[in-house]
Short mmCIF file of C-alpha atoms (C1' of nucleotides) in Angstrom, two decimals:
data_model
loop_
_atom_site.label_atom_id
_atom_site.label_comp_id
_atom_site.label_asym_id
_atom_site.label_seq_id
_atom_site.Cartn_x
_atom_site.Cartn_y
_atom_site.Cartn_z
CA MET A 642 -58.91 51.40 64.28
CA VAL A 643 -57.77 48.70 61.95
CA TYR A 644 -56.84 46.27 64.69
CA LEU A 645 -60.12 46.68 66.51
CA GLN A 646 -61.66 45.08 63.46
CA LEU A 647 -59.78 41.96 64.37
CA LYS A 648 -61.74 41.63 67.57
CA ARG A 649 -64.97 42.58 65.87
CA LYS A 650 -64.37 39.97 63.25
CA ARG A 651 -63.60 37.31 65.72
CA MET A 652 -66.74 38.06 67.64
CA ALA A 653 -68.73 38.06 64.52
CA LYS A 654 -67.54 34.54 63.77
CA LYS A 655 -69.42 33.12 66.62
CA ILE A 656 -72.63 34.52 65.31
CA LYS A 657 -72.06 34.01 61.63
CA PRO A 658 -69.14 31.71 60.79
CA GLU A 659 -67.65 32.62 57.44
CA SER A 660 -69.37 30.69 54.73
CA ASP A 661 -66.48 29.54 52.63
CA ILE A 662 -62.71 30.13 53.12
CA SER A 663 -62.13 33.54 54.59
CA THR A 664 -59.18 35.78 53.73
CA GLU A 665 -57.91 35.38 57.27
CA GLU A 666 -57.90 31.61 56.94
CA LYS A 667 -56.33 31.79 53.47
CA ILE A 668 -53.45 33.71 54.92
CA LYS A 669 -53.06 31.41 57.89
CA GLU A 670 -53.03 28.35 55.67
CA ALA A 671 -50.46 29.92 53.34
CA ALA A 672 -48.36 30.85 56.38
CA ARG A 673 -48.51 27.27 57.60
CA ILE A 674 -47.21 26.04 54.24
CA VAL A 675 -44.44 28.61 53.72
CA PHE A 676 -43.20 28.83 57.30
CA MET A 677 -43.13 25.01 57.53
CA LYS A 678 -41.16 24.71 54.37
CA LYS A 679 -38.66 27.57 54.84
CA GLY A 680 -38.69 28.53 58.47
CA PHE A 681 -39.19 31.99 59.85
CA SER A 682 -36.11 33.80 58.57
CA ALA A 683 -36.14 32.51 55.05
CA THR A 684 -39.85 33.30 54.63
CA ARG A 685 -40.79 36.63 53.20
CA THR A 686 -44.22 38.08 53.87
CA ARG A 687 -44.51 38.39 50.09
CA ASP A 688 -44.10 34.62 49.81
CA ILE A 689 -47.05 34.15 52.09
CA ALA A 690 -49.15 36.74 50.33
CA GLU A 691 -48.45 35.04 46.99
CA GLU A 692 -49.18 31.59 48.32
CA ALA A 693 -52.44 32.89 49.73
CA GLY A 694 -53.27 34.82 46.56
CA ILE A 695 -53.95 37.95 48.44
CA ASN A 696 -52.61 41.56 48.68
CA LEU A 697 -49.53 41.90 50.84
CA ALA A 698 -51.10 44.51 53.03
CA LEU A 699 -53.79 42.09 54.14
CA LEU A 700 -51.24 40.13 56.05
CA ASN A 701 -50.57 43.07 58.37
CA TYR A 702 -54.25 44.03 58.36
CA TYR A 703 -55.28 40.66 59.78
CA PHE A 704 -52.22 39.54 61.69
CA ARG A 705 -50.36 42.75 62.62
CA SER A 706 -46.93 41.45 61.78
CA LYS A 707 -44.93 38.55 60.31
CA GLU A 708 -43.83 37.74 63.84
CA LYS A 709 -47.38 37.50 65.24
CA LEU A 710 -48.50 35.32 62.31
CA PHE A 711 -45.51 33.08 62.88
CA GLU A 712 -46.28 32.75 66.56
CA LEU A 713 -49.73 31.62 65.68
CA VAL A 714 -48.51 28.95 63.29
CA MET A 715 -45.78 27.88 65.75
CA MET A 716 -48.24 27.56 68.55
CA GLU A 717 -50.43 25.32 66.38
CA LYS A 718 -47.53 23.14 65.24
CA PHE A 719 -46.11 22.94 68.73
CA GLN A 720 -49.47 21.83 69.94
CA ALA A 721 -49.71 19.20 67.20
CA PHE A 722 -46.25 17.89 67.94
CA PHE A 723 -46.50 17.65 71.68
CA GLY A 724 -50.26 17.29 71.95
CA VAL A 725 -50.00 13.82 70.52
CA ILE A 726 -47.65 12.54 73.16
CA PHE A 727 -48.59 14.23 76.40
CA PRO A 728 -51.98 12.52 76.92
CA ILE A 729 -50.40 9.17 76.20
CA LEU A 730 -47.68 9.70 78.69
CA ASN A 731 -50.12 10.40 81.47
CA ASP A 732 -52.58 7.62 80.93
CA ALA A 733 -52.83 5.79 84.21
CA ASN A 734 -54.65 2.81 82.72
CA SER A 735 -52.26 1.74 80.04
CA THR A 736 -49.13 -0.32 80.41
CA LEU A 737 -45.69 0.80 79.34
CA GLU A 738 -45.93 -1.40 76.34
CA GLN A 739 -49.25 -0.01 75.33
CA LYS A 740 -47.98 3.54 75.65
CA VAL A 741 -45.05 2.77 73.38
CA GLU A 742 -47.39 1.23 70.84
CA LEU A 743 -49.61 4.27 70.96
CA ILE A 744 -46.76 6.73 70.66
CA ALA A 745 -45.29 4.92 67.66
CA ASP A 746 -48.65 4.60 65.96
CA ARG A 747 -49.92 8.10 66.61
CA TYR A 748 -46.67 9.86 65.88
CA ILE A 749 -45.94 8.03 62.69
CA THR A 750 -49.48 8.67 61.46
CA LEU A 751 -49.09 12.38 62.36
CA LEU A 752 -45.73 12.75 60.79
CA THR A 753 -46.62 10.87 57.63
CA GLU A 754 -49.22 13.61 57.12
CA THR A 755 -46.86 16.47 58.05
CA PRO A 756 -43.30 15.20 57.66
CA ASP A 757 -41.72 18.60 57.97
CA LEU A 758 -43.10 19.12 61.45
CA PRO A 759 -40.11 17.90 63.47
CA ILE A 760 -37.48 19.82 61.55
CA PHE A 761 -39.62 22.88 61.64
CA ILE A 762 -40.08 22.90 65.37
CA LEU A 763 -36.65 21.72 66.29
CA SER A 764 -34.80 24.15 63.99
CA GLU A 765 -36.93 27.14 64.99
CA ILE A 766 -36.19 26.38 68.62
CA ARG A 767 -32.52 26.46 67.79
CA THR A 768 -32.58 29.56 65.63
CA ASN A 769 -34.57 31.68 67.97
CA ALA A 770 -35.30 30.27 71.32
CA ASP A 771 -36.85 33.60 72.39
CA ARG A 772 -39.46 33.49 69.78
CA MET A 773 -40.48 30.13 71.22
CA ILE A 774 -43.06 29.21 73.65
CA GLU A 775 -40.97 29.54 76.82
CA ASN A 776 -42.92 27.64 79.35
CA VAL A 777 -43.08 24.17 78.10
CA ARG A 778 -42.22 22.81 81.44
CA LEU A 779 -41.05 19.59 79.90
CA ASP A 780 -39.29 18.76 83.10
CA LYS A 781 -42.45 19.01 85.13
CA ILE A 782 -44.65 17.34 82.56
CA LEU A 783 -42.24 14.50 82.03
CA GLY A 784 -41.14 14.13 85.59
CA GLU A 785 -44.61 13.65 86.91
CA SER A 786 -45.89 11.48 84.11
CA GLN A 787 -47.04 7.93 84.40
CA PHE A 788 -44.70 7.01 81.58
CA VAL A 789 -41.58 8.12 83.49
CA LYS A 790 -42.77 6.34 86.58
CA GLN A 791 -43.30 3.18 84.65
CA LEU A 792 -39.93 3.52 82.95
CA HIS A 793 -38.25 4.02 86.29
CA ALA A 794 -40.00 1.03 87.81
CA ARG A 795 -38.87 -1.18 84.91
CA ARG A 796 -35.34 0.13 84.67
CA PRO A 797 -34.30 1.99 87.81
CA ASP A 798 -30.71 1.82 86.64
CA MET A 799 -31.34 4.08 83.68
CA HIS A 800 -32.34 7.74 83.40
CA PRO A 801 -35.87 7.86 81.90
CA VAL A 802 -34.69 10.59 79.51
CA GLN A 803 -32.32 8.08 78.00
CA LEU A 804 -35.22 5.85 77.10
CA ILE A 805 -37.44 8.68 75.98
CA MET A 806 -34.71 9.96 73.64
CA SER A 807 -34.40 6.41 72.28
CA ILE A 808 -38.04 5.93 71.49
CA LEU A 809 -38.38 9.40 69.99
CA GLY A 810 -35.18 8.81 68.05
CA LEU A 811 -36.65 5.67 66.58
CA VAL A 812 -39.97 7.31 65.79
CA VAL A 813 -39.07 10.90 64.79
CA PHE A 814 -35.56 10.78 63.41
CA PRO A 815 -36.50 9.08 60.12
CA PHE A 816 -38.65 12.09 59.29
CA ILE A 817 -35.72 14.32 59.96
CA MET A 818 -33.53 12.28 57.70
CA ARG A 819 -36.17 12.12 55.05
CA PRO A 820 -35.04 15.05 52.93
CA ILE A 821 -31.57 13.53 52.65
CA LEU A 822 -32.92 10.11 51.81
CA VAL A 823 -35.29 11.38 49.23
CA GLN A 824 -32.90 13.90 47.69
CA SER A 825 -30.20 11.26 47.44
CA LYS A 826 -32.64 8.81 45.86
CA SER A 827 -32.17 6.36 48.62
CA THR A 828 -35.91 6.24 48.91
CA ASP A 829 -38.91 7.84 47.29
CA ASP A 830 -42.05 9.08 49.03
CA LYS A 831 -44.06 5.94 48.59
CA MET A 832 -41.28 3.67 49.85
CA PHE A 833 -40.54 5.96 52.76
CA ASN A 834 -44.15 5.93 53.89
CA ALA A 835 -44.33 2.13 53.53
CA MET A 836 -41.23 1.87 55.75
CA MET A 837 -42.69 4.24 58.28
CA ASN A 838 -45.80 2.14 58.42
CA GLU A 839 -43.70 -0.99 59.06
CA ARG A 840 -42.06 0.85 61.90
CA LYS A 841 -45.34 1.18 63.74
CA ALA A 842 -45.08 -2.51 64.47
CA TRP A 843 -41.33 -2.75 64.78
CA ILE A 844 -40.68 0.08 67.18
CA PRO A 845 -42.69 -1.42 70.08
CA LYS A 846 -40.80 -4.68 69.64
CA TRP A 847 -37.47 -2.87 69.45
CA PHE A 848 -38.20 -0.77 72.41
CA ASN A 849 -39.11 -3.82 74.36
CA SER A 850 -35.77 -5.35 73.51
CA ILE A 851 -34.16 -2.11 74.62
CA LEU A 852 -35.96 -2.25 77.91
CA ASN A 853 -34.69 -5.77 78.46
CA ALA A 854 -31.11 -5.22 77.33
CA ARG A 855 -28.39 -5.60 79.89
CA MET B 1256 -8.21 42.66 40.30
CA VAL B 1257 -9.29 42.12 43.86
CA TYR B 1258 -10.12 38.50 43.46
CA LEU B 1259 -6.87 37.66 41.80
CA GLN B 1260 -5.37 38.50 45.14
CA LEU B 1261 -7.17 35.55 46.56
CA LYS B 1262 -5.15 33.23 44.37
CA ARG B 1263 -1.93 35.05 45.10
CA LYS B 1264 -2.61 34.86 48.81
CA ARG B 1265 -3.34 31.19 48.65
CA MET B 1266 -0.15 30.51 46.76
CA ALA B 1267 1.82 32.59 49.17
CA LYS B 1268 0.60 30.43 52.03
CA LYS B 1269 2.55 27.55 50.73
CA ILE B 1270 5.68 29.49 50.92
CA LYS B 1271 5.07 31.53 53.95
CA PRO B 1272 2.08 30.31 56.02
CA GLU B 1273 0.55 33.19 57.94
CA SER B 1274 2.24 33.52 61.28
CA ASP B 1275 -0.75 33.97 63.50
CA ILE B 1276 -4.42 33.94 62.70
CA SER B 1277 -5.12 35.62 59.35
CA THR B 1278 -8.04 37.80 58.55
CA GLU B 1279 -9.29 35.17 56.13
CA GLU B 1280 -9.26 32.54 58.88
CA LYS B 1281 -10.86 34.93 61.34
CA ILE B 1282 -13.75 35.43 59.02
CA LYS B 1283 -14.08 31.76 58.26
CA GLU B 1284 -14.15 30.89 61.95
CA ALA B 1285 -16.70 33.57 62.72
CA ALA B 1286 -18.82 32.29 59.83
CA ARG B 1287 -18.67 28.77 61.27
CA ILE B 1288 -19.91 30.03 64.60
CA VAL B 1289 -22.71 32.27 63.35
CA PHE B 1290 -23.99 30.11 60.51
CA MET B 1291 -24.03 27.06 62.77
CA LYS B 1292 -25.99 28.91 65.41
CA LYS B 1293 -28.51 30.71 63.25
CA GLY B 1294 -28.47 29.09 59.86
CA PHE B 1295 -28.04 30.86 56.50
CA SER B 1296 -31.07 33.02 56.32
CA ALA B 1297 -31.05 34.32 59.87
CA THR B 1298 -27.37 35.21 59.63
CA ARG B 1299 -26.42 38.71 58.52
CA THR B 1300 -23.03 39.43 57.08
CA ARG B 1301 -22.72 42.09 59.72
CA ASP B 1302 -23.06 39.44 62.41
CA ILE B 1303 -20.17 37.57 60.96
CA ALA B 1304 -18.04 40.70 60.64
CA GLU B 1305 -18.75 41.60 64.25
CA GLU B 1306 -18.00 38.12 65.45
CA ALA B 1307 -14.72 38.15 63.56
CA GLY B 1308 -13.95 41.68 64.64
CA ILE B 1309 -13.24 42.85 61.13
CA ASN B 1310 -14.60 45.44 58.71
CA LEU B 1311 -17.73 44.31 56.87
CA ALA B 1312 -16.19 44.87 53.47
CA LEU B 1313 -13.48 42.32 54.18
CA LEU B 1314 -16.03 39.55 54.04
CA ASN B 1315 -16.69 40.28 50.40
CA TYR B 1316 -13.08 41.04 49.74
CA TYR B 1317 -11.97 37.57 50.82
CA PHE B 1318 -15.04 35.45 50.05
CA ARG B 1319 -16.88 37.28 47.34
CA SER B 1320 -20.34 36.80 48.83
CA LYS B 1321 -22.28 35.56 51.87
CA GLU B 1322 -23.40 32.60 49.72
CA LYS B 1323 -19.87 31.57 48.82
CA LEU B 1324 -18.75 31.81 52.41
CA PHE B 1325 -21.72 29.73 53.49
CA GLU B 1326 -20.95 27.06 50.89
CA LEU B 1327 -17.46 26.81 52.32
CA VAL B 1328 -18.70 26.31 55.84
CA MET B 1329 -21.40 23.91 54.73
CA MET B 1330 -18.97 21.83 52.78
CA GLU B 1331 -16.76 21.52 55.87
CA LYS B 1332 -19.61 20.60 58.17
CA PHE B 1333 -21.06 18.18 55.70
CA GLN B 1334 -17.70 16.56 55.46
CA ALA B 1335 -17.47 16.37 59.22
CA PHE B 1336 -20.92 14.88 59.56
CA PHE B 1337 -20.64 12.27 56.86
CA GLY B 1338 -16.90 11.83 56.92
CA VAL B 1339 -17.18 10.07 60.24
CA ILE B 1340 -19.54 7.46 59.07
CA PHE B 1341 -18.55 6.53 55.49
CA PRO B 1342 -15.15 4.92 56.20
CA ILE B 1343 -16.67 2.85 58.99
CA LEU B 1344 -19.47 1.60 56.73
CA ASN B 1345 -16.99 0.38 54.17
CA ASP B 1346 -14.50 -1.38 56.34
CA ALA B 1347 -14.27 -4.94 55.10
CA ASN B 1348 -12.43 -6.20 58.12
CA SER B 1349 -14.84 -5.28 60.87
CA THR B 1350 -17.96 -7.13 61.91
CA LEU B 1351 -21.43 -5.57 62.04
CA GLU B 1352 -21.18 -5.29 65.78
CA GLN B 1353 -17.82 -3.57 65.59
CA LYS B 1354 -19.16 -1.07 63.05
CA VAL B 1355 -22.04 -0.16 65.28
CA GLU B 1356 -19.71 0.33 68.24
CA LEU B 1357 -17.49 2.55 66.14
CA ILE B 1358 -20.37 4.61 64.77
CA ALA B 1359 -21.80 5.17 68.23
CA ASP B 1360 -18.46 6.04 69.72
CA ARG B 1361 -17.20 8.29 66.99
CA TYR B 1362 -20.44 10.14 66.36
CA ILE B 1363 -21.15 10.78 69.97
CA THR B 1364 -17.64 12.06 70.46
CA LEU B 1365 -18.00 14.34 67.42
CA LEU B 1366 -21.45 15.57 68.35
CA THR B 1367 -20.54 16.23 71.94
CA GLU B 1368 -17.93 18.66 70.56
CA THR B 1369 -20.29 20.20 68.01
CA PRO B 1370 -23.79 19.48 69.16
CA ASP B 1371 -25.38 21.91 66.69
CA LEU B 1372 -24.03 20.02 63.69
CA PRO B 1373 -27.05 17.76 62.98
CA ILE B 1374 -29.68 20.48 63.22
CA PHE B 1375 -27.52 22.76 61.16
CA ILE B 1376 -27.10 20.30 58.27
CA LEU B 1377 -30.53 18.81 58.35
CA SER B 1378 -32.34 22.12 58.56
CA GLU B 1379 -30.29 23.79 55.83
CA ILE B 1380 -31.01 20.85 53.58
CA ARG B 1381 -34.66 21.41 54.16
CA THR B 1382 -34.60 25.22 53.78
CA ASN B 1383 -32.63 25.25 50.67
CA ALA B 1384 -31.90 22.01 48.92
CA ASP B 1385 -30.40 23.86 45.97
CA ARG B 1386 -27.74 25.50 48.03
CA MET B 1387 -26.76 22.04 49.19
CA ILE B 1388 -24.12 19.71 47.85
CA GLU B 1389 -26.20 17.89 45.32
CA ASN B 1390 -24.20 14.84 44.57
CA VAL B 1391 -24.09 13.00 47.83
CA ARG B 1392 -24.92 9.74 46.15
CA LEU B 1393 -26.05 8.29 49.42
CA ASP B 1394 -27.87 5.58 47.54
CA LYS B 1395 -24.66 4.45 45.80
CA ILE B 1396 -22.45 4.91 48.86
CA LEU B 1397 -24.87 3.07 51.11
CA GLY B 1398 -25.99 0.47 48.59
CA GLU B 1399 -22.50 -0.74 47.89
CA SER B 1400 -21.25 -0.56 51.49
CA GLN B 1401 -20.05 -3.45 53.56
CA PHE B 1402 -22.40 -2.33 56.34
CA VAL B 1403 -25.50 -2.72 54.15
CA LYS B 1404 -24.32 -6.08 52.94
CA GLN B 1405 -23.79 -7.23 56.46
CA LEU B 1406 -27.14 -5.89 57.55
CA HIS B 1407 -28.82 -7.66 54.69
CA ALA B 1408 -27.06 -10.95 55.48
CA ARG B 1409 -28.23 -10.75 59.12
CA ARG B 1410 -31.74 -9.58 58.44
CA PRO B 1411 -32.79 -10.22 54.85
CA ASP B 1412 -36.34 -9.61 55.92
CA MET B 1413 -35.76 -5.91 56.63
CA HIS B 1414 -34.75 -2.98 54.48
CA PRO B 1415 -31.25 -1.93 55.52
CA VAL B 1416 -32.43 1.73 55.52
CA GLN B 1417 -34.80 0.79 58.34
CA LEU B 1418 -31.86 -0.33 60.44
CA ILE B 1419 -29.69 2.65 59.48
CA MET B 1420 -32.44 5.04 60.42
CA SER B 1421 -32.67 3.25 63.74
CA ILE B 1422 -29.04 3.41 64.68
CA LEU B 1423 -28.74 7.00 63.52
CA GLY B 1424 -31.91 7.85 65.44
CA LEU B 1425 -30.48 6.42 68.60
CA VAL B 1426 -27.15 8.26 68.07
CA VAL B 1427 -28.06 11.56 66.54
CA PHE B 1428 -31.56 12.36 67.69
CA PRO B 1429 -30.63 13.16 71.24
CA PHE B 1430 -28.48 16.00 69.93
CA ILE B 1431 -31.39 17.34 67.92
CA MET B 1432 -33.58 17.22 71.00
CA ARG B 1433 -30.92 18.82 73.18
CA PRO B 1434 -32.13 22.43 72.79
CA ILE B 1435 -35.58 21.41 74.02
CA LEU B 1436 -34.22 19.42 76.89
CA VAL B 1437 -31.83 22.05 78.00
CA GLN B 1438 -34.25 24.93 77.57
CA SER B 1439 -36.96 23.14 79.51
CA LYS B 1440 -34.47 22.30 82.28
CA SER B 1441 -34.93 18.58 81.77
CA THR B 1442 -31.20 18.36 81.59
CA ASP B 1443 -28.16 20.62 81.80
CA ASP B 1444 -25.07 20.44 79.67
CA LYS B 1445 -23.06 18.36 82.03
CA MET B 1446 -25.79 15.81 82.58
CA PHE B 1447 -26.55 15.63 78.87
CA ASN B 1448 -22.96 14.91 78.03
CA ALA B 1449 -22.81 12.27 80.71
CA MET B 1450 -25.85 10.57 79.27
CA MET B 1451 -24.42 10.71 75.78
CA ASN B 1452 -21.32 9.09 77.06
CA GLU B 1453 -23.37 6.29 78.58
CA ARG B 1454 -25.04 5.79 75.21
CA LYS B 1455 -21.76 4.88 73.64
CA ALA B 1456 -21.99 1.60 75.49
CA TRP B 1457 -25.83 1.24 75.41
CA ILE B 1458 -26.47 1.78 71.75
CA PRO B 1459 -24.40 -1.21 70.51
CA LYS B 1460 -26.31 -3.39 72.98
CA TRP B 1461 -29.61 -1.96 71.97
CA PHE B 1462 -28.89 -2.29 68.29
CA ASN B 1463 -27.94 -5.88 68.83
CA SER B 1464 -31.26 -6.45 70.46
CA ILE B 1465 -32.98 -4.77 67.54
CA LEU B 1466 -31.10 -6.99 65.13
CA ASN B 1467 -32.38 -10.05 66.95
CA ALA B 1468 -35.95 -8.81 67.49
CA ARG B 1469 -38.71 -10.84 65.77
"C1'" DT C 472 13.67 54.88 50.81
"C1'" DA C 473 10.59 55.23 47.00
"C1'" DA C 474 7.46 52.67 44.33
"C1'" DT C 475 4.20 49.21 44.20
"C1'" DT C 476 1.08 46.02 45.88
"C1'" DT C 477 -1.99 44.34 49.31
"C1'" DT C 478 -5.08 45.04 53.02
"C1'" DT C 479 -8.29 47.76 55.59
"C1'" DT C 480 -11.64 51.35 56.34
"C1'" DA C 481 -15.67 54.49 56.09
"C1'" DA C 482 -19.12 55.66 53.28
"C1'" DA C 483 -22.44 54.83 50.18
"C1'" DC C 484 -25.41 52.05 46.93
"C1'" DA C 485 -29.05 49.19 45.32
"C1'" DT C 486 -32.29 45.84 46.68
"C1'" DT C 487 -35.04 43.53 49.58
"C1'" DT C 488 -38.38 43.42 52.89
"C1'" DG C 489 -41.75 44.28 56.69
"C1'" DA C 490 -44.95 47.59 57.39
"C1'" DT C 491 -48.12 51.67 56.58
"C1'" DT C 492 -51.24 54.79 54.20
"C1'" DA C 493 -54.91 56.68 51.75
"C1'" DA C 494 -58.07 55.78 48.53
"C1'" DA C 495 -61.13 52.49 46.16
"C1'" DA C 496 -64.16 48.58 46.33
"C1'" DT C 497 -67.31 45.81 48.76
"C1'" DA C 498 -70.37 44.54 52.31
"C1'" DT C 499 -73.51 45.69 56.08
"C1'" DC C 500 -77.01 48.18 58.41
"C1'" DC C 501 -80.90 51.21 59.20
"C1'" DG D 52 -81.09 53.10 48.80
"C1'" DG D 53 -78.12 55.82 51.18
"C1'" DA D 54 -74.94 55.97 55.04
"C1'" DT D 55 -71.59 53.50 57.47
"C1'" DA D 56 -68.38 50.06 58.26
"C1'" DT D 57 -65.28 46.70 56.50
"C1'" DT D 58 -62.14 44.84 53.29
"C1'" DT D 59 -58.99 45.23 49.51
"C1'" DT D 60 -55.68 47.55 46.60
"C1'" DA D 61 -51.72 50.17 44.78
"C1'" DA D 62 -48.34 52.96 46.15
"C1'" DT D 63 -45.01 54.24 49.24
"C1'" DC D 64 -41.94 54.25 53.38
"C1'" DA D 65 -38.26 53.30 56.33
"C1'" DA D 66 -35.14 50.12 57.90
"C1'" DA D 67 -32.27 46.24 57.02
"C1'" DT D 68 -29.00 44.04 54.35
"C1'" DG D 69 -25.64 42.28 50.78
"C1'" DT D 70 -22.38 44.45 48.21
"C1'" DT D 71 -19.33 47.94 46.09
"C1'" DT D 72 -16.21 51.87 45.88
"C1'" DA D 73 -12.59 54.94 46.48
"C1'" DA D 74 -9.37 56.38 49.44
"C1'" DA D 75 -6.25 55.46 53.39
"C1'" DA D 76 -3.09 52.47 55.78
"C1'" DA D 77 0.09 48.80 55.90
"C1'" DA D 78 3.10 45.59 53.86
"C1'" DT D 79 6.19 44.25 50.26
"C1'" DT D 80 9.48 44.88 46.76
"C1'" DA D 81 13.28 46.76 44.31
#
DNA sequence: TAATTTTTTAAACATTTGATTAAAATATCC
DNA sequence: GGATATTTTAATCAAATGTTTAAAAAATTA
C-alpha cells in the first residue's frame, strides 16, 4: 500500500510539480550530502533524517531502504562523474588537443563544485563493487571512442590507457589529495581552488609535452 | 588485569620471541587484510575474527577495541605510504631528476604489492579525519624539503604543490583507478602491472617535460 | 605434579541501527 | 464539509554489532 504511493506521487508530479521543496527532495538532498561525506557504511539513516530535518520513518516511506536511496545517489554521482567525460571523448569534430582542454576545464570546474566526488565514487567501488553499477562497459566505451583512436594515431607505441590514466591523474588526483593538503595546512580552500584554476591551462600544455616525450 | 597481560606478553617477546605465528599477529594480519579491503566502517570485528580464524573475544583481549586495532593498522599503512617518499624528498645529494626517478620507482613497486593502499588511506582520511594521525605536518615536511627547494629553483613561477600533485597524480592515480579498470575489463591484473612497470620509466620523462613546459 | 597464570571459548549483554507499525495529522476530492 | 487518501509521527521491533564475562583449557612455574 505504502509503496504504491511512490508511483502515485511520481505520476502526480507531472501534473502538479511540488511547489516548494518536497519531503522527498529534502531527503534526497540530505542523502547526497551525508553519503558523499561519509560513504555508505559510515552513514546512518538517522544521520540523513537529521540532516533533512524529517522523521526517520519517512526515509523508508519514500525510498524503501537505505540501500535504495544510496543507489539513487550513486547513480546520480556516477552520471555526473562520467557524464562529463564521455561526450567529449566521442566528439568527432574536435582535435586531441581540444579534447584535453575540454576535459581539464570541465572536470576541474565540476570538481571544484563537488570536490568529494572522486573519493566518493572510487572508494565506494572498492568497498562494495556489487552495490555498484555493474555495466559501465568502460572497455567498450573507451575502446571505440574518438579519443582513443586519436591517441593511438599520435602514439601507436603507447597503450591509450596509459595516457588516459595520466591525464585523469593530473586532473582528478589533486582533488583526492585535497583532504590531506587542507588538513595538514599545506593549502587552504581558496588557495587550492586558485591552483586548480591554474591547472586548467597547465594540464593541456603538460599533456602535450607528455604526448611528445620520447 | 587482562590488559596487564599485554605488557607482560610484549616484554616476554624480547626474551622468547613466539616460535611460530602468534594469536596477536594472526589478528593483526587479518585486520590488515579486512580493513584495507573494506575500510573501518564496513568492517565488522567478526569479519576480522573469521579471517584470523580465532574467537571473537580474542580481538578485544589483545587489542582492547576495534578502534585501537584500526589505529594500529592505519599507523602502519600511513607509515608505508609516506615513509617511502619523505626520505627521498630530503636527500641533499640527489638531483631533482633523480628524486623523481626514485619516487616513481619506489612508489610503483610498493603499490604494485599493495594496490589498495592509496584508496584505503585517502578514503579513511575523508571518512573520519579525527581517527587519523593528526600531526602529519605535511606543510613543514614539504616546505623545508630539498625537493621543494629544487622545484622552486627550477620553476619559481609555479607553486611546488602544483608539481607535487602532478607527479603523485601520475604515480598514484592509476592505482586508485584500478578497481574501475579491472572491473570494467579495460585491463586485467597482469596487464595493469605491466603498464605500471612501464610507467617507472615514462614518468620521469614526462615530469621532465612538465618541468620544461611553458 | 600441584598451583598459578595465561589464553581461549561459548554465551550473553548493551547499544546501535535499519526498518516497520499503528495512530495522528494533514491534504485532497466529491 | 465530510469522506477518503496521503503524509507524518512516536513507538517499537528485530537483527547486527562491539564488547564483556565467567568458566574451561592450556601453558608456565615452583
